mmCIF file of C-alpha atoms (C1' of nucleotides) in Angstrom:
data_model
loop_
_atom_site.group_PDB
_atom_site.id
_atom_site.type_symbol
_atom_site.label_atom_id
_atom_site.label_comp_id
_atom_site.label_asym_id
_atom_site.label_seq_id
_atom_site.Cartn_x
_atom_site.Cartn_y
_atom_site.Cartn_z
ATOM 1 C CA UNK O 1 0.000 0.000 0.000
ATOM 2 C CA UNK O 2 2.345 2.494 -1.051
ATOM 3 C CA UNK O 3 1.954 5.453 -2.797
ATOM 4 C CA UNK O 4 3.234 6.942 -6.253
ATOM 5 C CA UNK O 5 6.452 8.280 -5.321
ATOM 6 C CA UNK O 6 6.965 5.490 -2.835
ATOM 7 C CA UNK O 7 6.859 2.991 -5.732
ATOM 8 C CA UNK O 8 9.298 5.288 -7.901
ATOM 9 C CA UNK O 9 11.902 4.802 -5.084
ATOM 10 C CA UNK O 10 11.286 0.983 -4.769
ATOM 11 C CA UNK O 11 11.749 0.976 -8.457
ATOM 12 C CA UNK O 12 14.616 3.392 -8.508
ATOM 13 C CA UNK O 13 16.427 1.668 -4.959
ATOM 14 C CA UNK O 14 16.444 -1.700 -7.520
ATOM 15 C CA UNK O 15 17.627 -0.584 -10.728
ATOM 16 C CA UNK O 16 14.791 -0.115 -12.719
ATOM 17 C CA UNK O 17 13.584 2.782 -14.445
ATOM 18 C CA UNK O 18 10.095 3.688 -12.503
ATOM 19 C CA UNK O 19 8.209 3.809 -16.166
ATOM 20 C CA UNK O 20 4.285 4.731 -16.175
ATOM 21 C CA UNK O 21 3.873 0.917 -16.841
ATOM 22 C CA UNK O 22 5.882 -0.243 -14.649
ATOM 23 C CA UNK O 23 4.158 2.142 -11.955
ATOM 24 C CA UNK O 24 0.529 1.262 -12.997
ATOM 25 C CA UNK O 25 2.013 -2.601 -12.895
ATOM 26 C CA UNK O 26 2.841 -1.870 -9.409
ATOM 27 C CA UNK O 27 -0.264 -0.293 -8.871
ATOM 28 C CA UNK O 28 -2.335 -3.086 -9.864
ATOM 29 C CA UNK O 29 -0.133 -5.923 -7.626
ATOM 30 C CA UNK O 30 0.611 -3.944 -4.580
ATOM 31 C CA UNK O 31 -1.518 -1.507 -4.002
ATOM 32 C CA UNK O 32 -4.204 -3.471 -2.281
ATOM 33 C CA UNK O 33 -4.254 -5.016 1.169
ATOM 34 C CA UNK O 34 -4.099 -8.670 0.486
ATOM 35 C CA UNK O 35 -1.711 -10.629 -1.769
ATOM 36 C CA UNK O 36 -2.885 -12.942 -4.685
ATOM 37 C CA UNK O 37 -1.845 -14.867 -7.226
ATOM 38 C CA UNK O 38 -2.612 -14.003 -10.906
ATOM 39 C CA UNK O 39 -1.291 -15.465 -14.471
ATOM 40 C CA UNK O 40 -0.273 -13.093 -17.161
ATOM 41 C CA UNK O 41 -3.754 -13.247 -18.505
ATOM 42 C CA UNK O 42 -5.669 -12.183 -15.402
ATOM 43 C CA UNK O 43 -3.025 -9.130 -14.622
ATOM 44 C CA UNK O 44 -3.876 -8.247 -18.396
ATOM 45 C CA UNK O 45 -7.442 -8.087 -17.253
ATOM 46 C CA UNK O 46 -6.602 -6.042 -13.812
ATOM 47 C CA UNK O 47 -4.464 -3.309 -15.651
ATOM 48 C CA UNK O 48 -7.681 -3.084 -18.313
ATOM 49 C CA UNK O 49 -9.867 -2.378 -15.283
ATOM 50 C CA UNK O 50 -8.028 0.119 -14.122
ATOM 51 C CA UNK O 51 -6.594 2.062 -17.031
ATOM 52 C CA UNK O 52 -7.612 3.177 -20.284
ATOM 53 C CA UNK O 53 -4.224 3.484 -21.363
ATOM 54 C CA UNK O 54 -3.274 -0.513 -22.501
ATOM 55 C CA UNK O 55 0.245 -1.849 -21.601
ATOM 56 C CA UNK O 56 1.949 -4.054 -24.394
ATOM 57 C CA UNK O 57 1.901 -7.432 -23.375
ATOM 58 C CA UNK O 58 5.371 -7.882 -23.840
ATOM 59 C CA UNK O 59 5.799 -4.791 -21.481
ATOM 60 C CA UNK O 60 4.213 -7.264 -19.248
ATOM 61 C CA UNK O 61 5.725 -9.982 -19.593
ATOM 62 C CA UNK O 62 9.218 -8.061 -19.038
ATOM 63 C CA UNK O 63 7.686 -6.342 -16.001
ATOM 64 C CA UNK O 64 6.350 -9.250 -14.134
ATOM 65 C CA UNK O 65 9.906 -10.957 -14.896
ATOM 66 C CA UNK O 66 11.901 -8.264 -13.562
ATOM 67 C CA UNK O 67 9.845 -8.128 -10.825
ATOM 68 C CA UNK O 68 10.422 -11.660 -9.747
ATOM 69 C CA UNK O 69 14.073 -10.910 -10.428
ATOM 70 C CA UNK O 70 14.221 -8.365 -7.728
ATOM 71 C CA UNK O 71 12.141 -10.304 -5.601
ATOM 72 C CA UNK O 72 8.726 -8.279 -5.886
ATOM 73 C CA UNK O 73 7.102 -11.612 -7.108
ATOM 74 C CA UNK O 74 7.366 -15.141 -6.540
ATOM 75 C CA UNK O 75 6.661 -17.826 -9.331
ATOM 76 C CA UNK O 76 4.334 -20.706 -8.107
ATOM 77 C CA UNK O 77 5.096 -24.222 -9.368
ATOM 78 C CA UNK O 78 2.083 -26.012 -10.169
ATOM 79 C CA UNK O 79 1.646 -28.587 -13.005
ATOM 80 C CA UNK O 80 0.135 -26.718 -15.323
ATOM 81 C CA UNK O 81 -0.075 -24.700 -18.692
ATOM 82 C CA UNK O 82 0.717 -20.841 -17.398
ATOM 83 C CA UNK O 83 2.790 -19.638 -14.887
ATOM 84 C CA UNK O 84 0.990 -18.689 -11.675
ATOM 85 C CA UNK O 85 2.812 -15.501 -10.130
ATOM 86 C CA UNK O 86 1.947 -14.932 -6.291
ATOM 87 C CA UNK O 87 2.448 -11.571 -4.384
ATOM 88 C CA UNK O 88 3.014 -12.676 -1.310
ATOM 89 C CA UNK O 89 6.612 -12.988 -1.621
ATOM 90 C CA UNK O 90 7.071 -14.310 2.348
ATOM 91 C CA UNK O 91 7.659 -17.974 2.604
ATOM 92 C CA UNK O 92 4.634 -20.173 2.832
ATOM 93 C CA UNK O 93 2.555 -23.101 0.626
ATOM 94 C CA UNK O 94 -0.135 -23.531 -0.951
ATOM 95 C CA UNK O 95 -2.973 -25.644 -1.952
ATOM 96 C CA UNK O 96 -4.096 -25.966 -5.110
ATOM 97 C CA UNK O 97 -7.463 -27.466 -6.501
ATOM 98 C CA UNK O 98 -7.117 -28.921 -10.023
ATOM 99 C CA UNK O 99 -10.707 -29.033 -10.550
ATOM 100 C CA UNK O 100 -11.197 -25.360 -10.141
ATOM 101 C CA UNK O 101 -7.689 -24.166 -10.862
ATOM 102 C CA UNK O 102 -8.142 -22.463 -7.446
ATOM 103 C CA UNK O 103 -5.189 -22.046 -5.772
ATOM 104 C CA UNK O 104 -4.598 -21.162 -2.139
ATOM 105 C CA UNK O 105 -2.272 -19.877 0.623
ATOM 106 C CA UNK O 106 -1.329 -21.811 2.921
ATOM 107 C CA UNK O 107 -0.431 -20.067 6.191
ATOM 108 C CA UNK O 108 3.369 -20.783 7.160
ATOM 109 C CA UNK O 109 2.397 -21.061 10.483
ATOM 110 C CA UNK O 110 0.530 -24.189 9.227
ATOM 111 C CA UNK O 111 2.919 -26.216 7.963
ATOM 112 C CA UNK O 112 5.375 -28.379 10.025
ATOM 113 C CA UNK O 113 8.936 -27.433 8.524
ATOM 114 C CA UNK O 114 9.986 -29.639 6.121
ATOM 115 C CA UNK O 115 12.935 -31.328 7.056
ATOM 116 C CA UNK O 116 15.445 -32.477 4.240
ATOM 117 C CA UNK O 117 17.942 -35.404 5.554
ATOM 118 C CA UNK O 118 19.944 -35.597 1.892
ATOM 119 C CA UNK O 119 21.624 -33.322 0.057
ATOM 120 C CA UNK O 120 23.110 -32.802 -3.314
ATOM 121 C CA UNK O 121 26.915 -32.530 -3.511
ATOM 122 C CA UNK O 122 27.828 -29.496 -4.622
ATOM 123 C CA UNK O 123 24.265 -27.860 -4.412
ATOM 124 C CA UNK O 124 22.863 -25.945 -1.742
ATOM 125 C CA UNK O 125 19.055 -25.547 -1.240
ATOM 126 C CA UNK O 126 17.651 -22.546 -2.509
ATOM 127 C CA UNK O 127 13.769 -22.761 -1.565
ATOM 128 C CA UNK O 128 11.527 -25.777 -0.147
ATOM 129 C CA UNK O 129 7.726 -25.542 -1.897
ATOM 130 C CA UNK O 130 5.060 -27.841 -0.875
ATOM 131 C CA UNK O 131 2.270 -27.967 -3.018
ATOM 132 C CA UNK O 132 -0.679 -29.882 -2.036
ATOM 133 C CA UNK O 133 -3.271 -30.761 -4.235
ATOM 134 C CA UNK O 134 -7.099 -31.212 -3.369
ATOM 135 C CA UNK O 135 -10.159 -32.267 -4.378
ATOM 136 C CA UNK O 136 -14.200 -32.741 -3.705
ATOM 137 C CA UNK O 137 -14.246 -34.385 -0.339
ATOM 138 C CA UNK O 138 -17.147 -36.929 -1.445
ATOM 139 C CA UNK O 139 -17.086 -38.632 1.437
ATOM 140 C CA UNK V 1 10.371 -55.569 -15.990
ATOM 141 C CA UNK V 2 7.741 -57.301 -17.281
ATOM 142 C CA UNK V 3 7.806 -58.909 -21.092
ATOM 143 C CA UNK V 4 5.239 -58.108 -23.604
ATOM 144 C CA UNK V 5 2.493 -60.249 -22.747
ATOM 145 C CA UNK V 6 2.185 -59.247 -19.369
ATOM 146 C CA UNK V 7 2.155 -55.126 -20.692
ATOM 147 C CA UNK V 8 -1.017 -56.755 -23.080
ATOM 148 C CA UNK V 9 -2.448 -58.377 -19.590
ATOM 149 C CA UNK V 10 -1.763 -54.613 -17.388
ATOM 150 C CA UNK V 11 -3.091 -52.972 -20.401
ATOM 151 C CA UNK V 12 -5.966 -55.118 -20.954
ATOM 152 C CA UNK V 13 -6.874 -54.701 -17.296
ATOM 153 C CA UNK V 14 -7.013 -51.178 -17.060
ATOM 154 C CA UNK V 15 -9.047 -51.095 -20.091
ATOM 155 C CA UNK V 16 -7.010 -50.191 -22.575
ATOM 156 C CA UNK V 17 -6.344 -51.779 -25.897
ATOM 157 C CA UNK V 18 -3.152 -53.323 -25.869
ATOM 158 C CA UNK V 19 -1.671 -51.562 -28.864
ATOM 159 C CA UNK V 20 1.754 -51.788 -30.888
ATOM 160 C CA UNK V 21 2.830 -48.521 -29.707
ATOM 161 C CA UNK V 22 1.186 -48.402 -26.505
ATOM 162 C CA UNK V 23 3.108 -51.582 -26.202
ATOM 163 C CA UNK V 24 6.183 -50.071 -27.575
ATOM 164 C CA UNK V 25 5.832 -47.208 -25.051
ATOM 165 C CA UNK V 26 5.743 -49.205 -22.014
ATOM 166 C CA UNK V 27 8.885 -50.998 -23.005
ATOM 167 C CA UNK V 28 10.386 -47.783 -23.260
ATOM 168 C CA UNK V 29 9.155 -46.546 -19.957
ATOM 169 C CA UNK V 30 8.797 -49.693 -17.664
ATOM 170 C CA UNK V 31 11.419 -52.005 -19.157
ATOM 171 C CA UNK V 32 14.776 -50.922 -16.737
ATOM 172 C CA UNK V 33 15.384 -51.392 -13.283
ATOM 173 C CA UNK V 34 15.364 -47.656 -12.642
ATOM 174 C CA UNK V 35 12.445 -45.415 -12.595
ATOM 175 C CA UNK V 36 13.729 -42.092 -14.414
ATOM 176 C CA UNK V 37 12.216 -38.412 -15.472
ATOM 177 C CA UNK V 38 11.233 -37.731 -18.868
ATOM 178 C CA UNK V 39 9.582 -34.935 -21.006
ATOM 179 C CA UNK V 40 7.426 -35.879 -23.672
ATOM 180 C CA UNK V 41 10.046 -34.978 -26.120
ATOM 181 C CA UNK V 42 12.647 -36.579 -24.271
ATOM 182 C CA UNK V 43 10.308 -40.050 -24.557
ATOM 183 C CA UNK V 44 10.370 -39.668 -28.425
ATOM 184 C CA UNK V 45 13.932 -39.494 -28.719
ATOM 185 C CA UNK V 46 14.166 -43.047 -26.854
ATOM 186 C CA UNK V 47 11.589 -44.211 -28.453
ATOM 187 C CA UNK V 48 13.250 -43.852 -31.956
ATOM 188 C CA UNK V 49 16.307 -45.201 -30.286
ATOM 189 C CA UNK V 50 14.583 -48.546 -29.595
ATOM 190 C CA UNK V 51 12.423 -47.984 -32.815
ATOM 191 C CA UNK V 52 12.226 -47.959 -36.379
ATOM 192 C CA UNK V 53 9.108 -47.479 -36.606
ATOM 193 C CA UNK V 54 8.290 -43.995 -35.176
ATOM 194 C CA UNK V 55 4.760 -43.533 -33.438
ATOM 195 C CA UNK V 56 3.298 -40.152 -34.301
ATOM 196 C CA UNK V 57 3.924 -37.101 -31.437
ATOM 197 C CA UNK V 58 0.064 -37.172 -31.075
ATOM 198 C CA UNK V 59 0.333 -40.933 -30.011
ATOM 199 C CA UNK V 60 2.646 -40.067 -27.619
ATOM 200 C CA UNK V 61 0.903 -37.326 -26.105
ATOM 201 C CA UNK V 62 -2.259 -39.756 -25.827
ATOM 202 C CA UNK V 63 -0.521 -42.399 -24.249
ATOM 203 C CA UNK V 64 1.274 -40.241 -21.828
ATOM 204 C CA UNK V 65 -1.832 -38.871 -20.752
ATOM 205 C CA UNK V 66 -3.623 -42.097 -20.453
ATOM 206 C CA UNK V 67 -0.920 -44.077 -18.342
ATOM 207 C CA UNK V 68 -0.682 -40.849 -16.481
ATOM 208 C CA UNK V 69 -4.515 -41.214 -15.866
ATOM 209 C CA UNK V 70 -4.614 -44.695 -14.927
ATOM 210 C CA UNK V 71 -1.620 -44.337 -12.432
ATOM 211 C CA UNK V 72 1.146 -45.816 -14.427
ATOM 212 C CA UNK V 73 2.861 -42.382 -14.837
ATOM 213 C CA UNK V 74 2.814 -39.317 -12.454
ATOM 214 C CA UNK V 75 3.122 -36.038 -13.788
ATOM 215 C CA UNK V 76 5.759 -33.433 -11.773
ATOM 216 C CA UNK V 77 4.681 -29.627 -10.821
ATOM 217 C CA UNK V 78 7.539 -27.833 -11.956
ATOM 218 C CA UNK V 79 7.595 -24.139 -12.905
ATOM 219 C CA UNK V 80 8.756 -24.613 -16.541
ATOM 220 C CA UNK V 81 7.592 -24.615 -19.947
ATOM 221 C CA UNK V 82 6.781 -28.276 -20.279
ATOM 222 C CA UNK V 83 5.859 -30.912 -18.461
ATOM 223 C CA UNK V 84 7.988 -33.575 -16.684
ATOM 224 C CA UNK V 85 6.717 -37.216 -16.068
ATOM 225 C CA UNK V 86 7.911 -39.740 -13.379
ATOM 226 C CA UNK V 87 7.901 -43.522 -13.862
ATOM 227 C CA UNK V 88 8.380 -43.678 -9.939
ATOM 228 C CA UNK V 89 4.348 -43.459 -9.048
ATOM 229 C CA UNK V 90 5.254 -44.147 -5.578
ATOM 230 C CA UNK V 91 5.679 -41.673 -2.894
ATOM 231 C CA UNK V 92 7.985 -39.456 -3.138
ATOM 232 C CA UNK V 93 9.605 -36.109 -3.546
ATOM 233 C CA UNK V 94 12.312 -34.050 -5.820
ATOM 234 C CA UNK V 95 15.330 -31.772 -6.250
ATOM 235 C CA UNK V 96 15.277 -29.501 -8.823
ATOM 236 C CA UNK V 97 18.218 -27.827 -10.439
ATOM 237 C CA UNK V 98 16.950 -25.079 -12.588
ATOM 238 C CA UNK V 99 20.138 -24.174 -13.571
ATOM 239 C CA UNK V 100 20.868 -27.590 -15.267
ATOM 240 C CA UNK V 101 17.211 -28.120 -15.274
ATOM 241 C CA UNK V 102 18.040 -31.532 -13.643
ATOM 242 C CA UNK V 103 15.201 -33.499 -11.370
ATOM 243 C CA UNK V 104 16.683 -36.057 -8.809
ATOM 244 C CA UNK V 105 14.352 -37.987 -6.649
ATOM 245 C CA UNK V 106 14.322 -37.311 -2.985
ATOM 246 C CA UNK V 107 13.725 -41.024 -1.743
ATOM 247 C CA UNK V 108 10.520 -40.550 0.856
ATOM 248 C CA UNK V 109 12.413 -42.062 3.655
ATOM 249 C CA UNK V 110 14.410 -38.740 3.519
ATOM 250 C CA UNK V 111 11.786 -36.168 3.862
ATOM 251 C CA UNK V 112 10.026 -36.383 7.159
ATOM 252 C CA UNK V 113 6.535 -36.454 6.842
ATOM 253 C CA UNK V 114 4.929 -33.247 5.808
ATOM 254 C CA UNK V 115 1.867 -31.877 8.187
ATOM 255 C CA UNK V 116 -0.272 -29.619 7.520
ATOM 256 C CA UNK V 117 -2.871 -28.134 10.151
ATOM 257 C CA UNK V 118 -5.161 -26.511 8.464
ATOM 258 C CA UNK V 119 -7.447 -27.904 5.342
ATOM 259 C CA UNK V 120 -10.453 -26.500 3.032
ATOM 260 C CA UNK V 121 -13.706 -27.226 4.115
ATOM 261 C CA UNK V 122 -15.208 -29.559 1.502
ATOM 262 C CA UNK V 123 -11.712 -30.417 -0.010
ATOM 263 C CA UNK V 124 -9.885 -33.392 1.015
ATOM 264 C CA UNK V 125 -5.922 -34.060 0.333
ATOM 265 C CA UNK V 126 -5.381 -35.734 -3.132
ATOM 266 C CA UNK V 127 -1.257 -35.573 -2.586
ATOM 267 C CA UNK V 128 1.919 -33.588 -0.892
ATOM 268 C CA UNK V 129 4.446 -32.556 -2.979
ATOM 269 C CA UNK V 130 7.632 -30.941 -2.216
ATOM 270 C CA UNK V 131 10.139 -29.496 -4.574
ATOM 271 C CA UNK V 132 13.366 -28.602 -3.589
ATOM 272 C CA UNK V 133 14.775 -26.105 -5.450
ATOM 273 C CA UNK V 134 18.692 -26.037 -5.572
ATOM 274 C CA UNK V 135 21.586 -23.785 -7.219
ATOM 275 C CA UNK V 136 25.471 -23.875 -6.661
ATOM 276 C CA UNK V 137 27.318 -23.865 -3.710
ATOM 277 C CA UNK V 138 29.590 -21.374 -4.017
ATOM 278 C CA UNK V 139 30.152 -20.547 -0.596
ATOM 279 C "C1'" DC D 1 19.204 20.483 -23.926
ATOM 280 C "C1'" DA D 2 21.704 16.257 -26.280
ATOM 281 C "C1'" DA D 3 23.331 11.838 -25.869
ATOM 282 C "C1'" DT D 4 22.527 7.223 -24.565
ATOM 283 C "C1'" DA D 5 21.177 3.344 -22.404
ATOM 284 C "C1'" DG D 6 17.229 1.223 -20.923
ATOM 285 C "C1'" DT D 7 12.029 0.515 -22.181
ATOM 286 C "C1'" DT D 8 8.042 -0.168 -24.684
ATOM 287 C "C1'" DT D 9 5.672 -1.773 -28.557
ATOM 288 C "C1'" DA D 10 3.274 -4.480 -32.282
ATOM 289 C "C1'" DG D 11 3.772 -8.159 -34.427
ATOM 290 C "C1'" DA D 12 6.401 -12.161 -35.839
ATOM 291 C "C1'" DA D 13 8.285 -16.317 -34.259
ATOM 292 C "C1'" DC D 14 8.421 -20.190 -31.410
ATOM 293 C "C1'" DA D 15 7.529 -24.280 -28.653
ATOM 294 C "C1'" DA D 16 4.483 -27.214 -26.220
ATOM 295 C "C1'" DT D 17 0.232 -29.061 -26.509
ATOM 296 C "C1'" DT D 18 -4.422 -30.123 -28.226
ATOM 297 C "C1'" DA D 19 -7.883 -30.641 -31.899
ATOM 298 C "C1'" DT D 20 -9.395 -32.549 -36.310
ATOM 299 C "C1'" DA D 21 -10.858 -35.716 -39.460
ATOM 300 C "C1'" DA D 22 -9.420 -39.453 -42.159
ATOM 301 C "C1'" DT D 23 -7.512 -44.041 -41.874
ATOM 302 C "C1'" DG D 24 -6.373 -48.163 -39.369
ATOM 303 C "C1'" DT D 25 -7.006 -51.919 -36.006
ATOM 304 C "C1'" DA D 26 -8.378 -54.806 -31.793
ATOM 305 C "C1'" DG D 27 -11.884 -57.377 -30.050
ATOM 306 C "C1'" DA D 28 -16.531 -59.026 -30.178
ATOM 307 C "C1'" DA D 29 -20.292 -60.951 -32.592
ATOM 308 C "C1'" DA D 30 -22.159 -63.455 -36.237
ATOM 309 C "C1'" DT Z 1 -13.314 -66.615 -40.286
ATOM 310 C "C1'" DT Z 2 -15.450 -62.517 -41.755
ATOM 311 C "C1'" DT Z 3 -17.702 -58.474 -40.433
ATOM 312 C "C1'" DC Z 4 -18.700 -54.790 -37.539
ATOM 313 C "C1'" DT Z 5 -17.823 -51.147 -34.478
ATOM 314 C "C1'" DA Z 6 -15.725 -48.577 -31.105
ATOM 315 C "C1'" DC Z 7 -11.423 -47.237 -30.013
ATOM 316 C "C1'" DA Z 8 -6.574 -45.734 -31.687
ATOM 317 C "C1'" DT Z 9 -3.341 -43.728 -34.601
ATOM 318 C "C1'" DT Z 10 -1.843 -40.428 -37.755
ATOM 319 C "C1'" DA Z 11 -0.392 -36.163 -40.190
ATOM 320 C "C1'" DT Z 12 -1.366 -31.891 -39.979
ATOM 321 C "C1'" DA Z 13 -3.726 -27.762 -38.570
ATOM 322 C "C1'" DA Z 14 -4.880 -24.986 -34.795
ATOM 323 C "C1'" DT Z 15 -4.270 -23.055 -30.366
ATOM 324 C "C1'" DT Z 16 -1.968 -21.194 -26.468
ATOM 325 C "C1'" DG Z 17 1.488 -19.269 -23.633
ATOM 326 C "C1'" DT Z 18 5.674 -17.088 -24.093
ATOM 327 C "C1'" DT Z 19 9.825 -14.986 -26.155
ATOM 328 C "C1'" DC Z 20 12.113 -12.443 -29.848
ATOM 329 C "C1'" DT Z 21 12.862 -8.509 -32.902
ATOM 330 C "C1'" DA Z 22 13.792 -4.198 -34.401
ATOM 331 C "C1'" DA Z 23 11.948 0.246 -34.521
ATOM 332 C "C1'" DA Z 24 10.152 4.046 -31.778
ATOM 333 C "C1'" DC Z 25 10.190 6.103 -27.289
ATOM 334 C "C1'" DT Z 26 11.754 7.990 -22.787
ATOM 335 C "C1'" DA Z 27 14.189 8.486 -18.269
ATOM 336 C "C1'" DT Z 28 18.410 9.807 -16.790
ATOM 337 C "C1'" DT Z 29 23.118 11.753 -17.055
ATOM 338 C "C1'" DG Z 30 26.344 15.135 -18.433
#
DNA sequence: CAATAGTTTAGAACAATTATAATGTAGAAA
DNA sequence: TTTCTACATTATAATTGTTCTAAACTATTG
């Protein structure tokens, strides 16, 4: 929830040129009170809602990339055909219903650390992501 | 390791025709001691390494999907442009280099048991996946 | 300002996957 | 067996998500 000039300084502070797209980008994914996850398509849709002025969707495609780069964004693994983007860049899970292609946060809180007992020589671990799937409880 | 006319019997059982490519593709996937990773792509390139005959990409896709469907094949959540398929359906969890983009199996015995303490009313737990992510070590 | 390096853009290109519609084949029935 | 039919395979077209390209634009620096 930060304001114009606030997000030209985050921009700025991480090498990046605070463009208008870029700002109404930032507009669209931060300025709101909860996080959420969105695929290229739906932020398409968002930025349409909110300005008359379209962004090229290269321009965002580019953004939302950079913005992972510096850590604005996190990329969600799930098994499917588009890349699910989440703006709640703090570690936590999620569940993820393949019926609905709903997916949803699970609190960090709520999951047990996961506890590794192998490594790879020569690697070190860079993140831990549980995914876990669900479906109609018909029981 | 089974031979051919015990693919026709698990084929046959699960309701599906017993083919000359489906056959072909199970010898290809099942017929080794190891479970291993593949992409779809990857699959064709053995399979014309075994093959003269080549079965058609669409085959492929179809068969994939159906062995995937009936449990012979498990398909991996990875953030990436295609999808990777496990002949290890059991239990069980995986590294993933995306520098080399290299999966390694995590054996379950290594991972302790993931809990989660919270759940979706209406939804019940179809599966728990973890995925490791892991870069260099250059410390 | 003027220079320039980084950005945006439309559209082409691309890669993975799915759809289509014609042809082929396994298995069942006659 | 031969015939029938539903299921499979095939080549190819179509679709979809994403990246590339090269020209136009713009934020920043001097």
């Amino acid at each position: 929830m930060l304001n114009n000039s606030q997000y030209i300084e985050k921009l700025r502070s991480s090498g990046l040129r605070p463009t208008k797209q870029r700002l109404k980008i930032c507009e669209v994914l931060f300025n709101t009170d909860k996080t959420f996850h969105f695929t290229i398509n739906e932020l398409v849709k968002r930025i349409s809602k909110v300005s008359n002025h379209k962004i090229s969707l290269a321009t965002v495609y580019n953004t939302v990339h950079s913005f992972k780069k510096k850590g604005y964004l996190k990329e969600i693994p799930i098994n499917s055909d588009q890349s699910y983007f989440d703006t709640n860049t703090s570690h936590h899970h999620h569940f993820y219903d393949e019926g609905q292609k709903n997916l949803i946060d699970i609190d960090d809180a709520d999951v047990e650390p996961v506890k590794i007992n192998t490594k790879i020589p020569g690697k070190k671990i860079k993140s831990v992501e549980v995914l876990v799937k669900v479906e109609d409880d018909k029981s």
